[in-house]
Coordinates of C-alpha atoms and ligand atoms in Angstrom, one line a residue:
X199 CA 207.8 290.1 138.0
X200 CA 207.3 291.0 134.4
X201 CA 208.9 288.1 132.0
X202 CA 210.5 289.2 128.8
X203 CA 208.0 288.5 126.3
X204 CA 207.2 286.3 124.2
X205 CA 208.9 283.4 125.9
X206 CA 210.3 285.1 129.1
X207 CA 213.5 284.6 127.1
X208 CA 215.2 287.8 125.4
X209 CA 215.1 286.8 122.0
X210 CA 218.9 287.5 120.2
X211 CA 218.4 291.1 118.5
X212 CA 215.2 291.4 120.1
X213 CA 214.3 295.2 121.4
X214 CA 214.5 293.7 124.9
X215 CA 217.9 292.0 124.8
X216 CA 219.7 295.4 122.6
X217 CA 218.1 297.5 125.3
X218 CA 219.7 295.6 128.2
X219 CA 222.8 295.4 126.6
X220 CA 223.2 299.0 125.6
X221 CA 221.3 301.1 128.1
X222 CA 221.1 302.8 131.6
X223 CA 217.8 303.5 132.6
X224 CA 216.9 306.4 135.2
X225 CA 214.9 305.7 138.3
X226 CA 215.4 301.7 137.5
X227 CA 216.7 299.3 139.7
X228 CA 220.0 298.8 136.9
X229 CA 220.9 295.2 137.9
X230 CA 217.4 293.8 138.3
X231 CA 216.6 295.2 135.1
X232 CA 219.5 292.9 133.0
X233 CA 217.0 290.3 133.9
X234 CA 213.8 291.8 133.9
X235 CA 214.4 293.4 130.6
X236 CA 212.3 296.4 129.7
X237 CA 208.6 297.3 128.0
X238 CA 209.5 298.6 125.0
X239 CA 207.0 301.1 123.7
X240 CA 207.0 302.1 119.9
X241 CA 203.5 304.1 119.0
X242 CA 200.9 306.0 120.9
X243 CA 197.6 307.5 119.8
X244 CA 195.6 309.6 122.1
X245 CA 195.8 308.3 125.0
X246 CA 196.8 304.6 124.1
X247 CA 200.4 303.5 123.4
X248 CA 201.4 300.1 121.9
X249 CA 204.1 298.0 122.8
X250 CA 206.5 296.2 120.4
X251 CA 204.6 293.3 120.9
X252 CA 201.2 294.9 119.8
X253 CA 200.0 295.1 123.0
X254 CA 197.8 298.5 124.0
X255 CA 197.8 300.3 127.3
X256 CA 196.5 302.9 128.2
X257 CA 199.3 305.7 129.5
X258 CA 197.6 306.7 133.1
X259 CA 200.8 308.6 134.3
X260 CA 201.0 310.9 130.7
X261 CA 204.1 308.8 130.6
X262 CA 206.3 310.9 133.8
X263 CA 203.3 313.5 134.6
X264 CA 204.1 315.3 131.1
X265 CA 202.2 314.1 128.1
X266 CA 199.0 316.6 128.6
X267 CA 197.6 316.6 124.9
X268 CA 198.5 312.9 124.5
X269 CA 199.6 311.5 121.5
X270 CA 198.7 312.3 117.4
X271 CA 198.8 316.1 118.1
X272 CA 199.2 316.9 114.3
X273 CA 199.5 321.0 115.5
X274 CA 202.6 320.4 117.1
X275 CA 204.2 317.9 114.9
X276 CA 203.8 321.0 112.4
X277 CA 204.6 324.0 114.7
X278 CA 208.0 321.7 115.3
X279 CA 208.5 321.1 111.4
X280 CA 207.9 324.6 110.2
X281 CA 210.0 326.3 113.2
X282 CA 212.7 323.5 111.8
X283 CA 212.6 324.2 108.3
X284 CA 213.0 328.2 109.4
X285 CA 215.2 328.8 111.4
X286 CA 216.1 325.8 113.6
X287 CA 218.6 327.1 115.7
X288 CA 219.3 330.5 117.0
X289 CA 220.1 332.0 120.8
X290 CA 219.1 334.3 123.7
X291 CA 222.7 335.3 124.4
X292 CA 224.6 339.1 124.4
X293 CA 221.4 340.6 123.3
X294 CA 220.7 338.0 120.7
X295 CA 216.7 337.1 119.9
X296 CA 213.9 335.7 118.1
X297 CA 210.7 335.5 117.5
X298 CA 209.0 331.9 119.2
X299 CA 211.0 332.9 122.2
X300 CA 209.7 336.0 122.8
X301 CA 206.3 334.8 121.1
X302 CA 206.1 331.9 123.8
X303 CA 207.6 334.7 126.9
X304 CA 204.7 337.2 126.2
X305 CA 201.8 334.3 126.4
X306 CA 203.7 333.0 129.6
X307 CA 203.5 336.4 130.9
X308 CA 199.8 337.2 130.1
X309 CA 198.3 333.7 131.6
X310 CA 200.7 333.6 134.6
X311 CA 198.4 333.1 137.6
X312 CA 200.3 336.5 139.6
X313 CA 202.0 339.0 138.2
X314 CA 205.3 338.0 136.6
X315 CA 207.9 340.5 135.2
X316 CA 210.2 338.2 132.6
X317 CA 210.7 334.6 132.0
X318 CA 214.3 332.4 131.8
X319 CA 214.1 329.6 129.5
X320 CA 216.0 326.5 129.9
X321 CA 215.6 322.7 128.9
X322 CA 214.1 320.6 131.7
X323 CA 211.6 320.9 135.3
X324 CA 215.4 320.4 136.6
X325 CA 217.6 323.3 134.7
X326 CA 214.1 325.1 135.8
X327 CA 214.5 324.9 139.4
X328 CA 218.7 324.6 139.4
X329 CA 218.0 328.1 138.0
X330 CA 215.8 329.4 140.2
X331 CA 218.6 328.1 142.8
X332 CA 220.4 330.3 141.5
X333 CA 218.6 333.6 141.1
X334 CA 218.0 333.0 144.9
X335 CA 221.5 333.4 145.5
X336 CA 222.2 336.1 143.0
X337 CA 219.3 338.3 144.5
X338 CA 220.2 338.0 148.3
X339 CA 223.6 338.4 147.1
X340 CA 222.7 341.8 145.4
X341 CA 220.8 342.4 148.0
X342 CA 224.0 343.2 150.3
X343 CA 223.2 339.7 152.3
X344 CA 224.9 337.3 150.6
X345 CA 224.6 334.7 153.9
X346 CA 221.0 334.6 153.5
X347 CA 221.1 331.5 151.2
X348 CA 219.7 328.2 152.4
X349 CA 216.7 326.8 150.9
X350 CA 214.1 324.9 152.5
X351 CA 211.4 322.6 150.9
X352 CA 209.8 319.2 151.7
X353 CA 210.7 315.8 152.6
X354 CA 209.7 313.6 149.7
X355 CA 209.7 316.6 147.2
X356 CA 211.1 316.0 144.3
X357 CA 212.5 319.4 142.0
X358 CA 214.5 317.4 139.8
X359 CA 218.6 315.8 139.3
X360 CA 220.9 318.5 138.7
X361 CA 222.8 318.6 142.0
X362 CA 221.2 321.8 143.3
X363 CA 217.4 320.8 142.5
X364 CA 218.6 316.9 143.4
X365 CA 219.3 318.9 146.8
X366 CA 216.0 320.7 146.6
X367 CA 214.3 317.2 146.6
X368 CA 213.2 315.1 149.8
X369 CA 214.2 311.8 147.9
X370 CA 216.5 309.1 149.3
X371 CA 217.1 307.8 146.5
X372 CA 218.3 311.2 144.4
X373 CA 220.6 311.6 147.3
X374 CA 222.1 308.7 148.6
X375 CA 225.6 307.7 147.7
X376 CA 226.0 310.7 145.7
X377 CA 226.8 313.1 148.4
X378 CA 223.3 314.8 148.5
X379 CA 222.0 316.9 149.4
X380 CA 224.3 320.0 149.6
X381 CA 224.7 321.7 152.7
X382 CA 222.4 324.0 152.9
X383 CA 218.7 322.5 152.1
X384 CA 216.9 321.8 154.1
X385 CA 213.7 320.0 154.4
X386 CA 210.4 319.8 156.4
X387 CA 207.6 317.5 156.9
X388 CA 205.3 317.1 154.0
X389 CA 201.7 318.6 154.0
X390 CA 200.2 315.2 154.0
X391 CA 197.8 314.8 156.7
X392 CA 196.8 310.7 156.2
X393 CA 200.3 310.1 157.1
X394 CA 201.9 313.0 158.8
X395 CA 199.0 313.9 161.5
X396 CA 198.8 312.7 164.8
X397 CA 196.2 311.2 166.2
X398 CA 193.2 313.2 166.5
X399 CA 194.8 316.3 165.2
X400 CA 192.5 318.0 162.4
X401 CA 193.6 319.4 159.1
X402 CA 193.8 323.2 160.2
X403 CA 195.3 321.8 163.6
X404 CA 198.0 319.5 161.1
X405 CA 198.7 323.3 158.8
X406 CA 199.2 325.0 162.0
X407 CA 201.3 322.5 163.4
X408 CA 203.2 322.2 160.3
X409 CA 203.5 326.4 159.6
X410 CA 205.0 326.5 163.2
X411 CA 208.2 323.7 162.5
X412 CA 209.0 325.5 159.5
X413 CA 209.0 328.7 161.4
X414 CA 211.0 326.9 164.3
X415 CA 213.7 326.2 161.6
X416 CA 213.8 329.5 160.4
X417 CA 214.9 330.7 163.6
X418 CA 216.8 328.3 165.1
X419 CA 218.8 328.1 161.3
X420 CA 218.6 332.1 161.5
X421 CA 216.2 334.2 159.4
X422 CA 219.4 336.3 157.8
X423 CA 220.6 332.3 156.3
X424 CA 217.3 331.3 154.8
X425 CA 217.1 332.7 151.6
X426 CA 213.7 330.3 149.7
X427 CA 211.0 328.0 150.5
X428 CA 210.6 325.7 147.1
X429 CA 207.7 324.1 147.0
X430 CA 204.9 321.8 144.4
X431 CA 201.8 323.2 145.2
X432 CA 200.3 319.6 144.8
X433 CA 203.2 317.0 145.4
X434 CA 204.0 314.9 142.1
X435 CA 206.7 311.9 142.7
X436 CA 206.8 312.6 146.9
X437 CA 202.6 310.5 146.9
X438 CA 200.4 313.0 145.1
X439 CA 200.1 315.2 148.3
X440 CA 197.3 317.7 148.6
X441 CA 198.4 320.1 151.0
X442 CA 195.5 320.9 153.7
X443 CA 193.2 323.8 153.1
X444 CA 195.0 326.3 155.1
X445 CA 198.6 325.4 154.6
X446 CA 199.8 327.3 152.4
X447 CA 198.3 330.6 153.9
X448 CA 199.7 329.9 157.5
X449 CA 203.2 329.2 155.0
X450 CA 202.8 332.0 153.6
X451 CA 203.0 334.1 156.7
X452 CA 206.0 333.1 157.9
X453 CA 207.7 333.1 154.4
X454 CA 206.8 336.9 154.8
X455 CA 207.8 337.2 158.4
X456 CA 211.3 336.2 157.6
X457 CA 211.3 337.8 154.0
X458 CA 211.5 334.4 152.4
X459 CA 211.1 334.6 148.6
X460 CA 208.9 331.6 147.8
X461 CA 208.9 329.2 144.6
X462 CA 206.2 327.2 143.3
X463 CA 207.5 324.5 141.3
X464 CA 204.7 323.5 138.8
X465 CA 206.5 321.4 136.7
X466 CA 203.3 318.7 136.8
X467 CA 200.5 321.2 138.0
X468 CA 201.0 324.1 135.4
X469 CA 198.6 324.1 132.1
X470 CA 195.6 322.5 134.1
X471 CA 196.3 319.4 135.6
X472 CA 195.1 320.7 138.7
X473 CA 191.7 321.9 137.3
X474 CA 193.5 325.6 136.9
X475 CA 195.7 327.0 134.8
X476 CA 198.1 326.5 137.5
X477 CA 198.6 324.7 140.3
X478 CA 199.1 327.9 142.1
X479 CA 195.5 329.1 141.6
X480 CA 194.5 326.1 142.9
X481 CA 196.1 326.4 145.9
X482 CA 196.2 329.7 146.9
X483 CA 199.9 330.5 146.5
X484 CA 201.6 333.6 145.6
X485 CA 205.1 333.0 144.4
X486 CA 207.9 335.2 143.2
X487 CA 209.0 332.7 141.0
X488 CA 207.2 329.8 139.2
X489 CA 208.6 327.1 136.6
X490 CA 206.9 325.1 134.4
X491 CA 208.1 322.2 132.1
X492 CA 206.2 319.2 130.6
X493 CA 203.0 320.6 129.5
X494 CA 204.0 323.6 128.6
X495 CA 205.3 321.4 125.7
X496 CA 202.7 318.7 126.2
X497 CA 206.1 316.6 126.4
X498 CA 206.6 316.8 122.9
X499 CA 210.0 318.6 123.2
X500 CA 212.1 319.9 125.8
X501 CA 211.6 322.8 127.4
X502 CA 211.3 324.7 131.2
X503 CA 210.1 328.5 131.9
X504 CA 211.2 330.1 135.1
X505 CA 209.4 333.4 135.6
X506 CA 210.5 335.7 137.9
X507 CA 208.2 339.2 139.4
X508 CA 209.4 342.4 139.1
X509 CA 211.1 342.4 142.8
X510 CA 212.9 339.5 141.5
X511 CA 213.7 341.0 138.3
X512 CA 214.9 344.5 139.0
X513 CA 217.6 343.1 141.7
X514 CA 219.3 340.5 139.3
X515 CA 218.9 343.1 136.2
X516 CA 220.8 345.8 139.0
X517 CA 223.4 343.1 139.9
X518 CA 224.0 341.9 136.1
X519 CA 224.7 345.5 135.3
X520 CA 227.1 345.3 138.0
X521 CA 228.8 342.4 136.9
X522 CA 228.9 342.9 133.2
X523 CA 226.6 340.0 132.2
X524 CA 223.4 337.5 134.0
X525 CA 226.0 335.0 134.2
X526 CA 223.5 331.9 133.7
X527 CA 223.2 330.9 130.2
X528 CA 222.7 327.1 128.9
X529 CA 223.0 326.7 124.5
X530 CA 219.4 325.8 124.1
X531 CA 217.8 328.2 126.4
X532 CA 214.3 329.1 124.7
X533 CA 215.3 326.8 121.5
X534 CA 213.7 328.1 118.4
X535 CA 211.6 324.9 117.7
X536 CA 210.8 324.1 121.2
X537 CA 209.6 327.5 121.8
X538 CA 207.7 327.4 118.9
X539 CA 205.9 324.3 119.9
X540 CA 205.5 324.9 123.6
X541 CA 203.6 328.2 121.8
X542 CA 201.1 326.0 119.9
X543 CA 200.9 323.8 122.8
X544 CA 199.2 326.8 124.5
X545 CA 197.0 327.6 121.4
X546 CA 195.4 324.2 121.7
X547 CA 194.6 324.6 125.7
X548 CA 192.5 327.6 124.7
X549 CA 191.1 326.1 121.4
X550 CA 190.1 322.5 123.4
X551 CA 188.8 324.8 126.2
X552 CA 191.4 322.1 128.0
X553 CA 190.5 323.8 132.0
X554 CA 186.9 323.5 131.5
X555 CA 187.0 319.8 129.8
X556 CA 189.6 318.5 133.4
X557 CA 186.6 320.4 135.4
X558 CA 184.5 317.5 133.1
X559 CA 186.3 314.9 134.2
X560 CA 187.4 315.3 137.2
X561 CA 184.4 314.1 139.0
X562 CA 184.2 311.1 136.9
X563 CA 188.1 310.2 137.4
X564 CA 188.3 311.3 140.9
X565 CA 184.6 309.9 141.7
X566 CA 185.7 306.9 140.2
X567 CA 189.1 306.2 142.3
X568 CA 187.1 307.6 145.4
X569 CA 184.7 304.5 144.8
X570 CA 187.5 301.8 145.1
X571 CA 187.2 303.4 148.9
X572 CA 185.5 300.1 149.5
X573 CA 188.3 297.5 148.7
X574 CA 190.2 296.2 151.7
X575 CA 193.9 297.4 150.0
X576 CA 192.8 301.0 149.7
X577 CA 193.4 303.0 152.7
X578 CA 193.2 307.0 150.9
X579 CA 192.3 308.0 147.9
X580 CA 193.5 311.7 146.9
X581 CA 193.9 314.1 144.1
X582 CA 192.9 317.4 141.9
X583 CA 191.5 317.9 138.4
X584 CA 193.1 315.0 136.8
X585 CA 196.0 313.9 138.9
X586 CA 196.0 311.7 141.8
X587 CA 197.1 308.8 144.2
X588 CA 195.7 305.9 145.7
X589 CA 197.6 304.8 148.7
X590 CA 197.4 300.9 149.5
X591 CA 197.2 299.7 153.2
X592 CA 197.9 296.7 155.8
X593 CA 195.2 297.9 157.4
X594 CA 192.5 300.0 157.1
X595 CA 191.3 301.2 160.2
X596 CA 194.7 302.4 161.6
X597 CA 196.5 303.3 158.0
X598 CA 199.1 300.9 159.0
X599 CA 201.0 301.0 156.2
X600 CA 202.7 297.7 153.9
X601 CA 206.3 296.6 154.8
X602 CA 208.3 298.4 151.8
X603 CA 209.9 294.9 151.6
X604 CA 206.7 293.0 150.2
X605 CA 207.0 295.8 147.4
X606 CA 203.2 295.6 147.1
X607 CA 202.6 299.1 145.3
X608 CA 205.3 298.0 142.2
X609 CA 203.4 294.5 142.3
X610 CA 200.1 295.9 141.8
X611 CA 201.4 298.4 138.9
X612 CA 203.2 295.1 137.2
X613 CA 199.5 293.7 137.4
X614 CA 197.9 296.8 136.1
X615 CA 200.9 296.2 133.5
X616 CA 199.6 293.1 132.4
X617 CA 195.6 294.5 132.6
X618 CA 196.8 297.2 129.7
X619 CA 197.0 300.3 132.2
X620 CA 200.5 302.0 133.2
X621 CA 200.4 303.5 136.0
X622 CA 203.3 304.6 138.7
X623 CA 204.2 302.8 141.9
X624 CA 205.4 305.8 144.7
X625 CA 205.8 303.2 147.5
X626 CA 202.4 301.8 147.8
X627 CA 200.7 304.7 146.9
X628 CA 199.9 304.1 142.8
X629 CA 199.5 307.6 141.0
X630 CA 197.6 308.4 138.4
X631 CA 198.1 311.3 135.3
X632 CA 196.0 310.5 132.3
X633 CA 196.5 312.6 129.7
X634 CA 194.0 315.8 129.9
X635 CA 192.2 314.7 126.8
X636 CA 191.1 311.9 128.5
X637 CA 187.1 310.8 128.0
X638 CA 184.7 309.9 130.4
X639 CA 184.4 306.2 129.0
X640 CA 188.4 306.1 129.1
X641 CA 188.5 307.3 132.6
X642 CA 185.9 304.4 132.9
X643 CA 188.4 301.6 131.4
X644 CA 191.4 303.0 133.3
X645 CA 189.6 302.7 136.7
X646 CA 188.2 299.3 135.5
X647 CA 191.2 298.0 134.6
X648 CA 193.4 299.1 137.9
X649 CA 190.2 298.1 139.7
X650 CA 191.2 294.0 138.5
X651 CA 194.9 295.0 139.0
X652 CA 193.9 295.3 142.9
X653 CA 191.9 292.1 143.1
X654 CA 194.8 290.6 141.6
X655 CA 197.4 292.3 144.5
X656 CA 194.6 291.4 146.9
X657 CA 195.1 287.9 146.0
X658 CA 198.7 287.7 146.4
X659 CA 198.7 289.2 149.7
X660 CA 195.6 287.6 151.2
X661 CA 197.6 284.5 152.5
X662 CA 200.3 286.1 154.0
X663 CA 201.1 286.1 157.8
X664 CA 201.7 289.8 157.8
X665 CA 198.1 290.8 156.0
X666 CA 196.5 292.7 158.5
X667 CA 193.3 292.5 156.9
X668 CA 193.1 288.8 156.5
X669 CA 193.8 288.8 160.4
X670 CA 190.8 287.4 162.2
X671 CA 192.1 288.6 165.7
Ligands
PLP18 C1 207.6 318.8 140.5 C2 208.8 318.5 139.6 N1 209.8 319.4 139.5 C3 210.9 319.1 138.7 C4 211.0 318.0 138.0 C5 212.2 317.7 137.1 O1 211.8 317.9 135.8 P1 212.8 317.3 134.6 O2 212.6 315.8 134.8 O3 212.2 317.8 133.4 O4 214.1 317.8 134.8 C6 209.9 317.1 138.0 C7 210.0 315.8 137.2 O5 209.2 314.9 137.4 C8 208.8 317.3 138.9 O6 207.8 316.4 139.0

């Protein structure tokens, strides 16, 4: 366990000891982390950051999956201050516009990867999909069936914390003890074959099998109830989960069977993480709705886009005309200044030809992880473009996985802590998101220095009883 540092003492006024006195901390264990204290960041440069301390690190994870352009972008520290000093604040509502929002609506348009109709702004991936939630509703309600309105998606998704996407996710944690999920949501087994299949079964064998229990819940729910399927194309937070070639195809087909309108939530795979533009090139998918948060702002401010398709559209435009008003509306929706530099943060995709340099380095990252294939803790290496996980393993030859008690995932990301590399613990599978601007020789120091982080969890685990691995028998 990380010590407070220097002394493993909080120092009186120190960062460490005001932060533990003051704050709550999401996705944090709250009473382990009074005594653990926390690492306090305060500067970043490309794709380093610095702790309080002076230590550097570099930021594998693009801090939570959103920090594409890394850090120094002079562009968007300008688009922000100019936007600011203009017109800082204006609105979307009772016919009310301006310029960066429908600047920033018009680009999303042109480079969405299907044709979109119109884009809804809000604040976060979470406000994103809530609101896509609830365009679901509205449309089937419009639609003269307002019982069709459950929602399906995946065990260990995660879409977010407002209570509806919270719902939408396959997390235990984002649920339990607060009541979640909804009735309602439902969820089905994740398109991850190392851990999912059974034995023998192939990967068109695993889609098939897996296309057939969602279309056995469909029917035994009732086609006329299920109103969405919501779905990452590539799986962020559940294990960075690369669905099987023909997945989403044989999906596909019974979303269209049941006429299922289907979501792609690229909150982490938009703006070409995944090699693509979007995540749902990549994949094959063909939504009628698609959000996008984090790099569309590169993380420097907040902001979501939902956009809808023209079946979408002309319903809810129908049933607000019926109603007097679209009765979803949030203050900040398409904010002036975030709009502007979500806008610039597109300009600079195109201008650092950003897809072509991830198709660069993906075979240098993902070659790279693929390598550590060979180390006795690494049981599947997986990923896209510049995104990926590295799942850690009792035992090799059966995938057995680690006891969640021995917590060896979070220790081998505290010792990649202390080799200068943050990376992101999901279980035992460690997850990596590197800023796209990454270099080939930082891709080479990030895999050296998680590389040492493994001997290290090696080491600790080697003498246990329950170390398959070590087991002569
Ligand atoms: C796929 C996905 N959807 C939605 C969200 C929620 O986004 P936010 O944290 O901006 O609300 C996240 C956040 O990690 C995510 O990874």
């Amino acid at each position: 366990m990380k010590k407070f540092i220097p002394d493993n003492l909080p120092q009186p006024n120190s960062p460490e000891a005001r932060d533990t006195a003051s704050l709550i901390h999401p996705l944090t264990n709250l009473k382990t982390h009074l005594e653990k204290g926390p690492l306090v960041i305060e500067e970043g440069q490309g794709v380093w950051v610095t702790d309080v301390h002076g230590k550097k690190y570099i930021e594998g994870m693009s801090g939570l999956w959103c920090l594409s352009l890394g850090y120094g972008q002079e562009r968007l520290v300008k688009a922000a201050t100019d936007q600011m000093t203009r017109l800082p604040y204006y609105h979307l509502t009772n016919h009310k516009s301006h310029q960066p929002a429908i600047d920033l609506a018009e680009k999303l348009l042109e480079i969405a990867p299907v044709p979109m109709s119109k884009v809804w702004f809000s604040n976060s991936g979470s406000e994103g999909n809530d609101s896509a939630v609830r365009i679901v509703w509205y449309y089937w309600h419009a639609k003269g069936k307002p019982e069709k309105r459950k929602i399906i998606s995946h065990q260990r998704a995660y879409h977010g914390n407002t209570i509806a996407s919270a719902s939408l996710s396959g997390m235990y944690y984002n649920q339990a003890s607060f009541g979640l999920p909804l009735d309602g949501f439902l969820h089905v087994t994740p398109p991850h074959h190392y851990r999912y299949s059974n034995p023998g079964e192939n990967e068109q064998d695993f889609a098939s099998r897996l296309a057939d229990e969602l279309d056995k819940l469909i029917f035994s729910e009732g086609p006329e109830t299920v109103g969405a399927f919501f779905t990452e194309p590539i799986m962020g937070s559940g294990g960075v989960i690369v669905p099987p070639p023909t997945y989403y195809e044989k999906v596909q087909t019974v979303l269209e069977k049941h006429e299922i309108l289907l979501i792609a939530d690229e909150v982490i795979t938009a703006f070409g993480r995944t090699g693509n533009m979007f995540g749902t090139t990549t994949m094959g998918l063909n939504p009628d709705m698609l959000v996008c948060a984090k790099g569309l702002s590169s993380a420097y401010i907040p902001i979501s886009a939902l956009m809808v398709n023209a079946r979408v559209f002309d319903v809810i435009s129908e049933e607000s005309d019926r109603i007097g008003v679209f009765g979803l509306s949030f203050t900040y929706s398409g904010h002036p200044v975030s709009a502007a530099v979500a806008r610039e943060t597109l300009r600079i995709y195109e201008d650092e030809n950003i897809i072509d340099h991830v198709r660069m380095m993906e075979p240098h990252f993902l070659g790279g992880l693929n390598k550590l294939l060979d180390h006795p803790l690494v049981g599947e290496v997986r990923g896209k473009g510049l995104v990926a996980g590295v799942e850690l393993v009792n035992n090799k030859t059966t995938g057995e996985a680690f006891d969640p008690v021995h917590n060896v995932g979070p220790f081998c990301v505290e010792c990649a802590e202390a080799h200068g590399l943050i990376v992101r613990a999901i279980g035992d599978t460690i997850s990596f998101c590197p800023p796209l601007v990454i270099n080939e020789s930082e891709i080479e120091e990030l895999i050296l220095r998680f590389q040492l982080a493994l001997d290290d969890t090696l080491n600790m685990v080697q003498n246990k009883l329950w170390f398959q691995h070590a087991r002569k028998d």
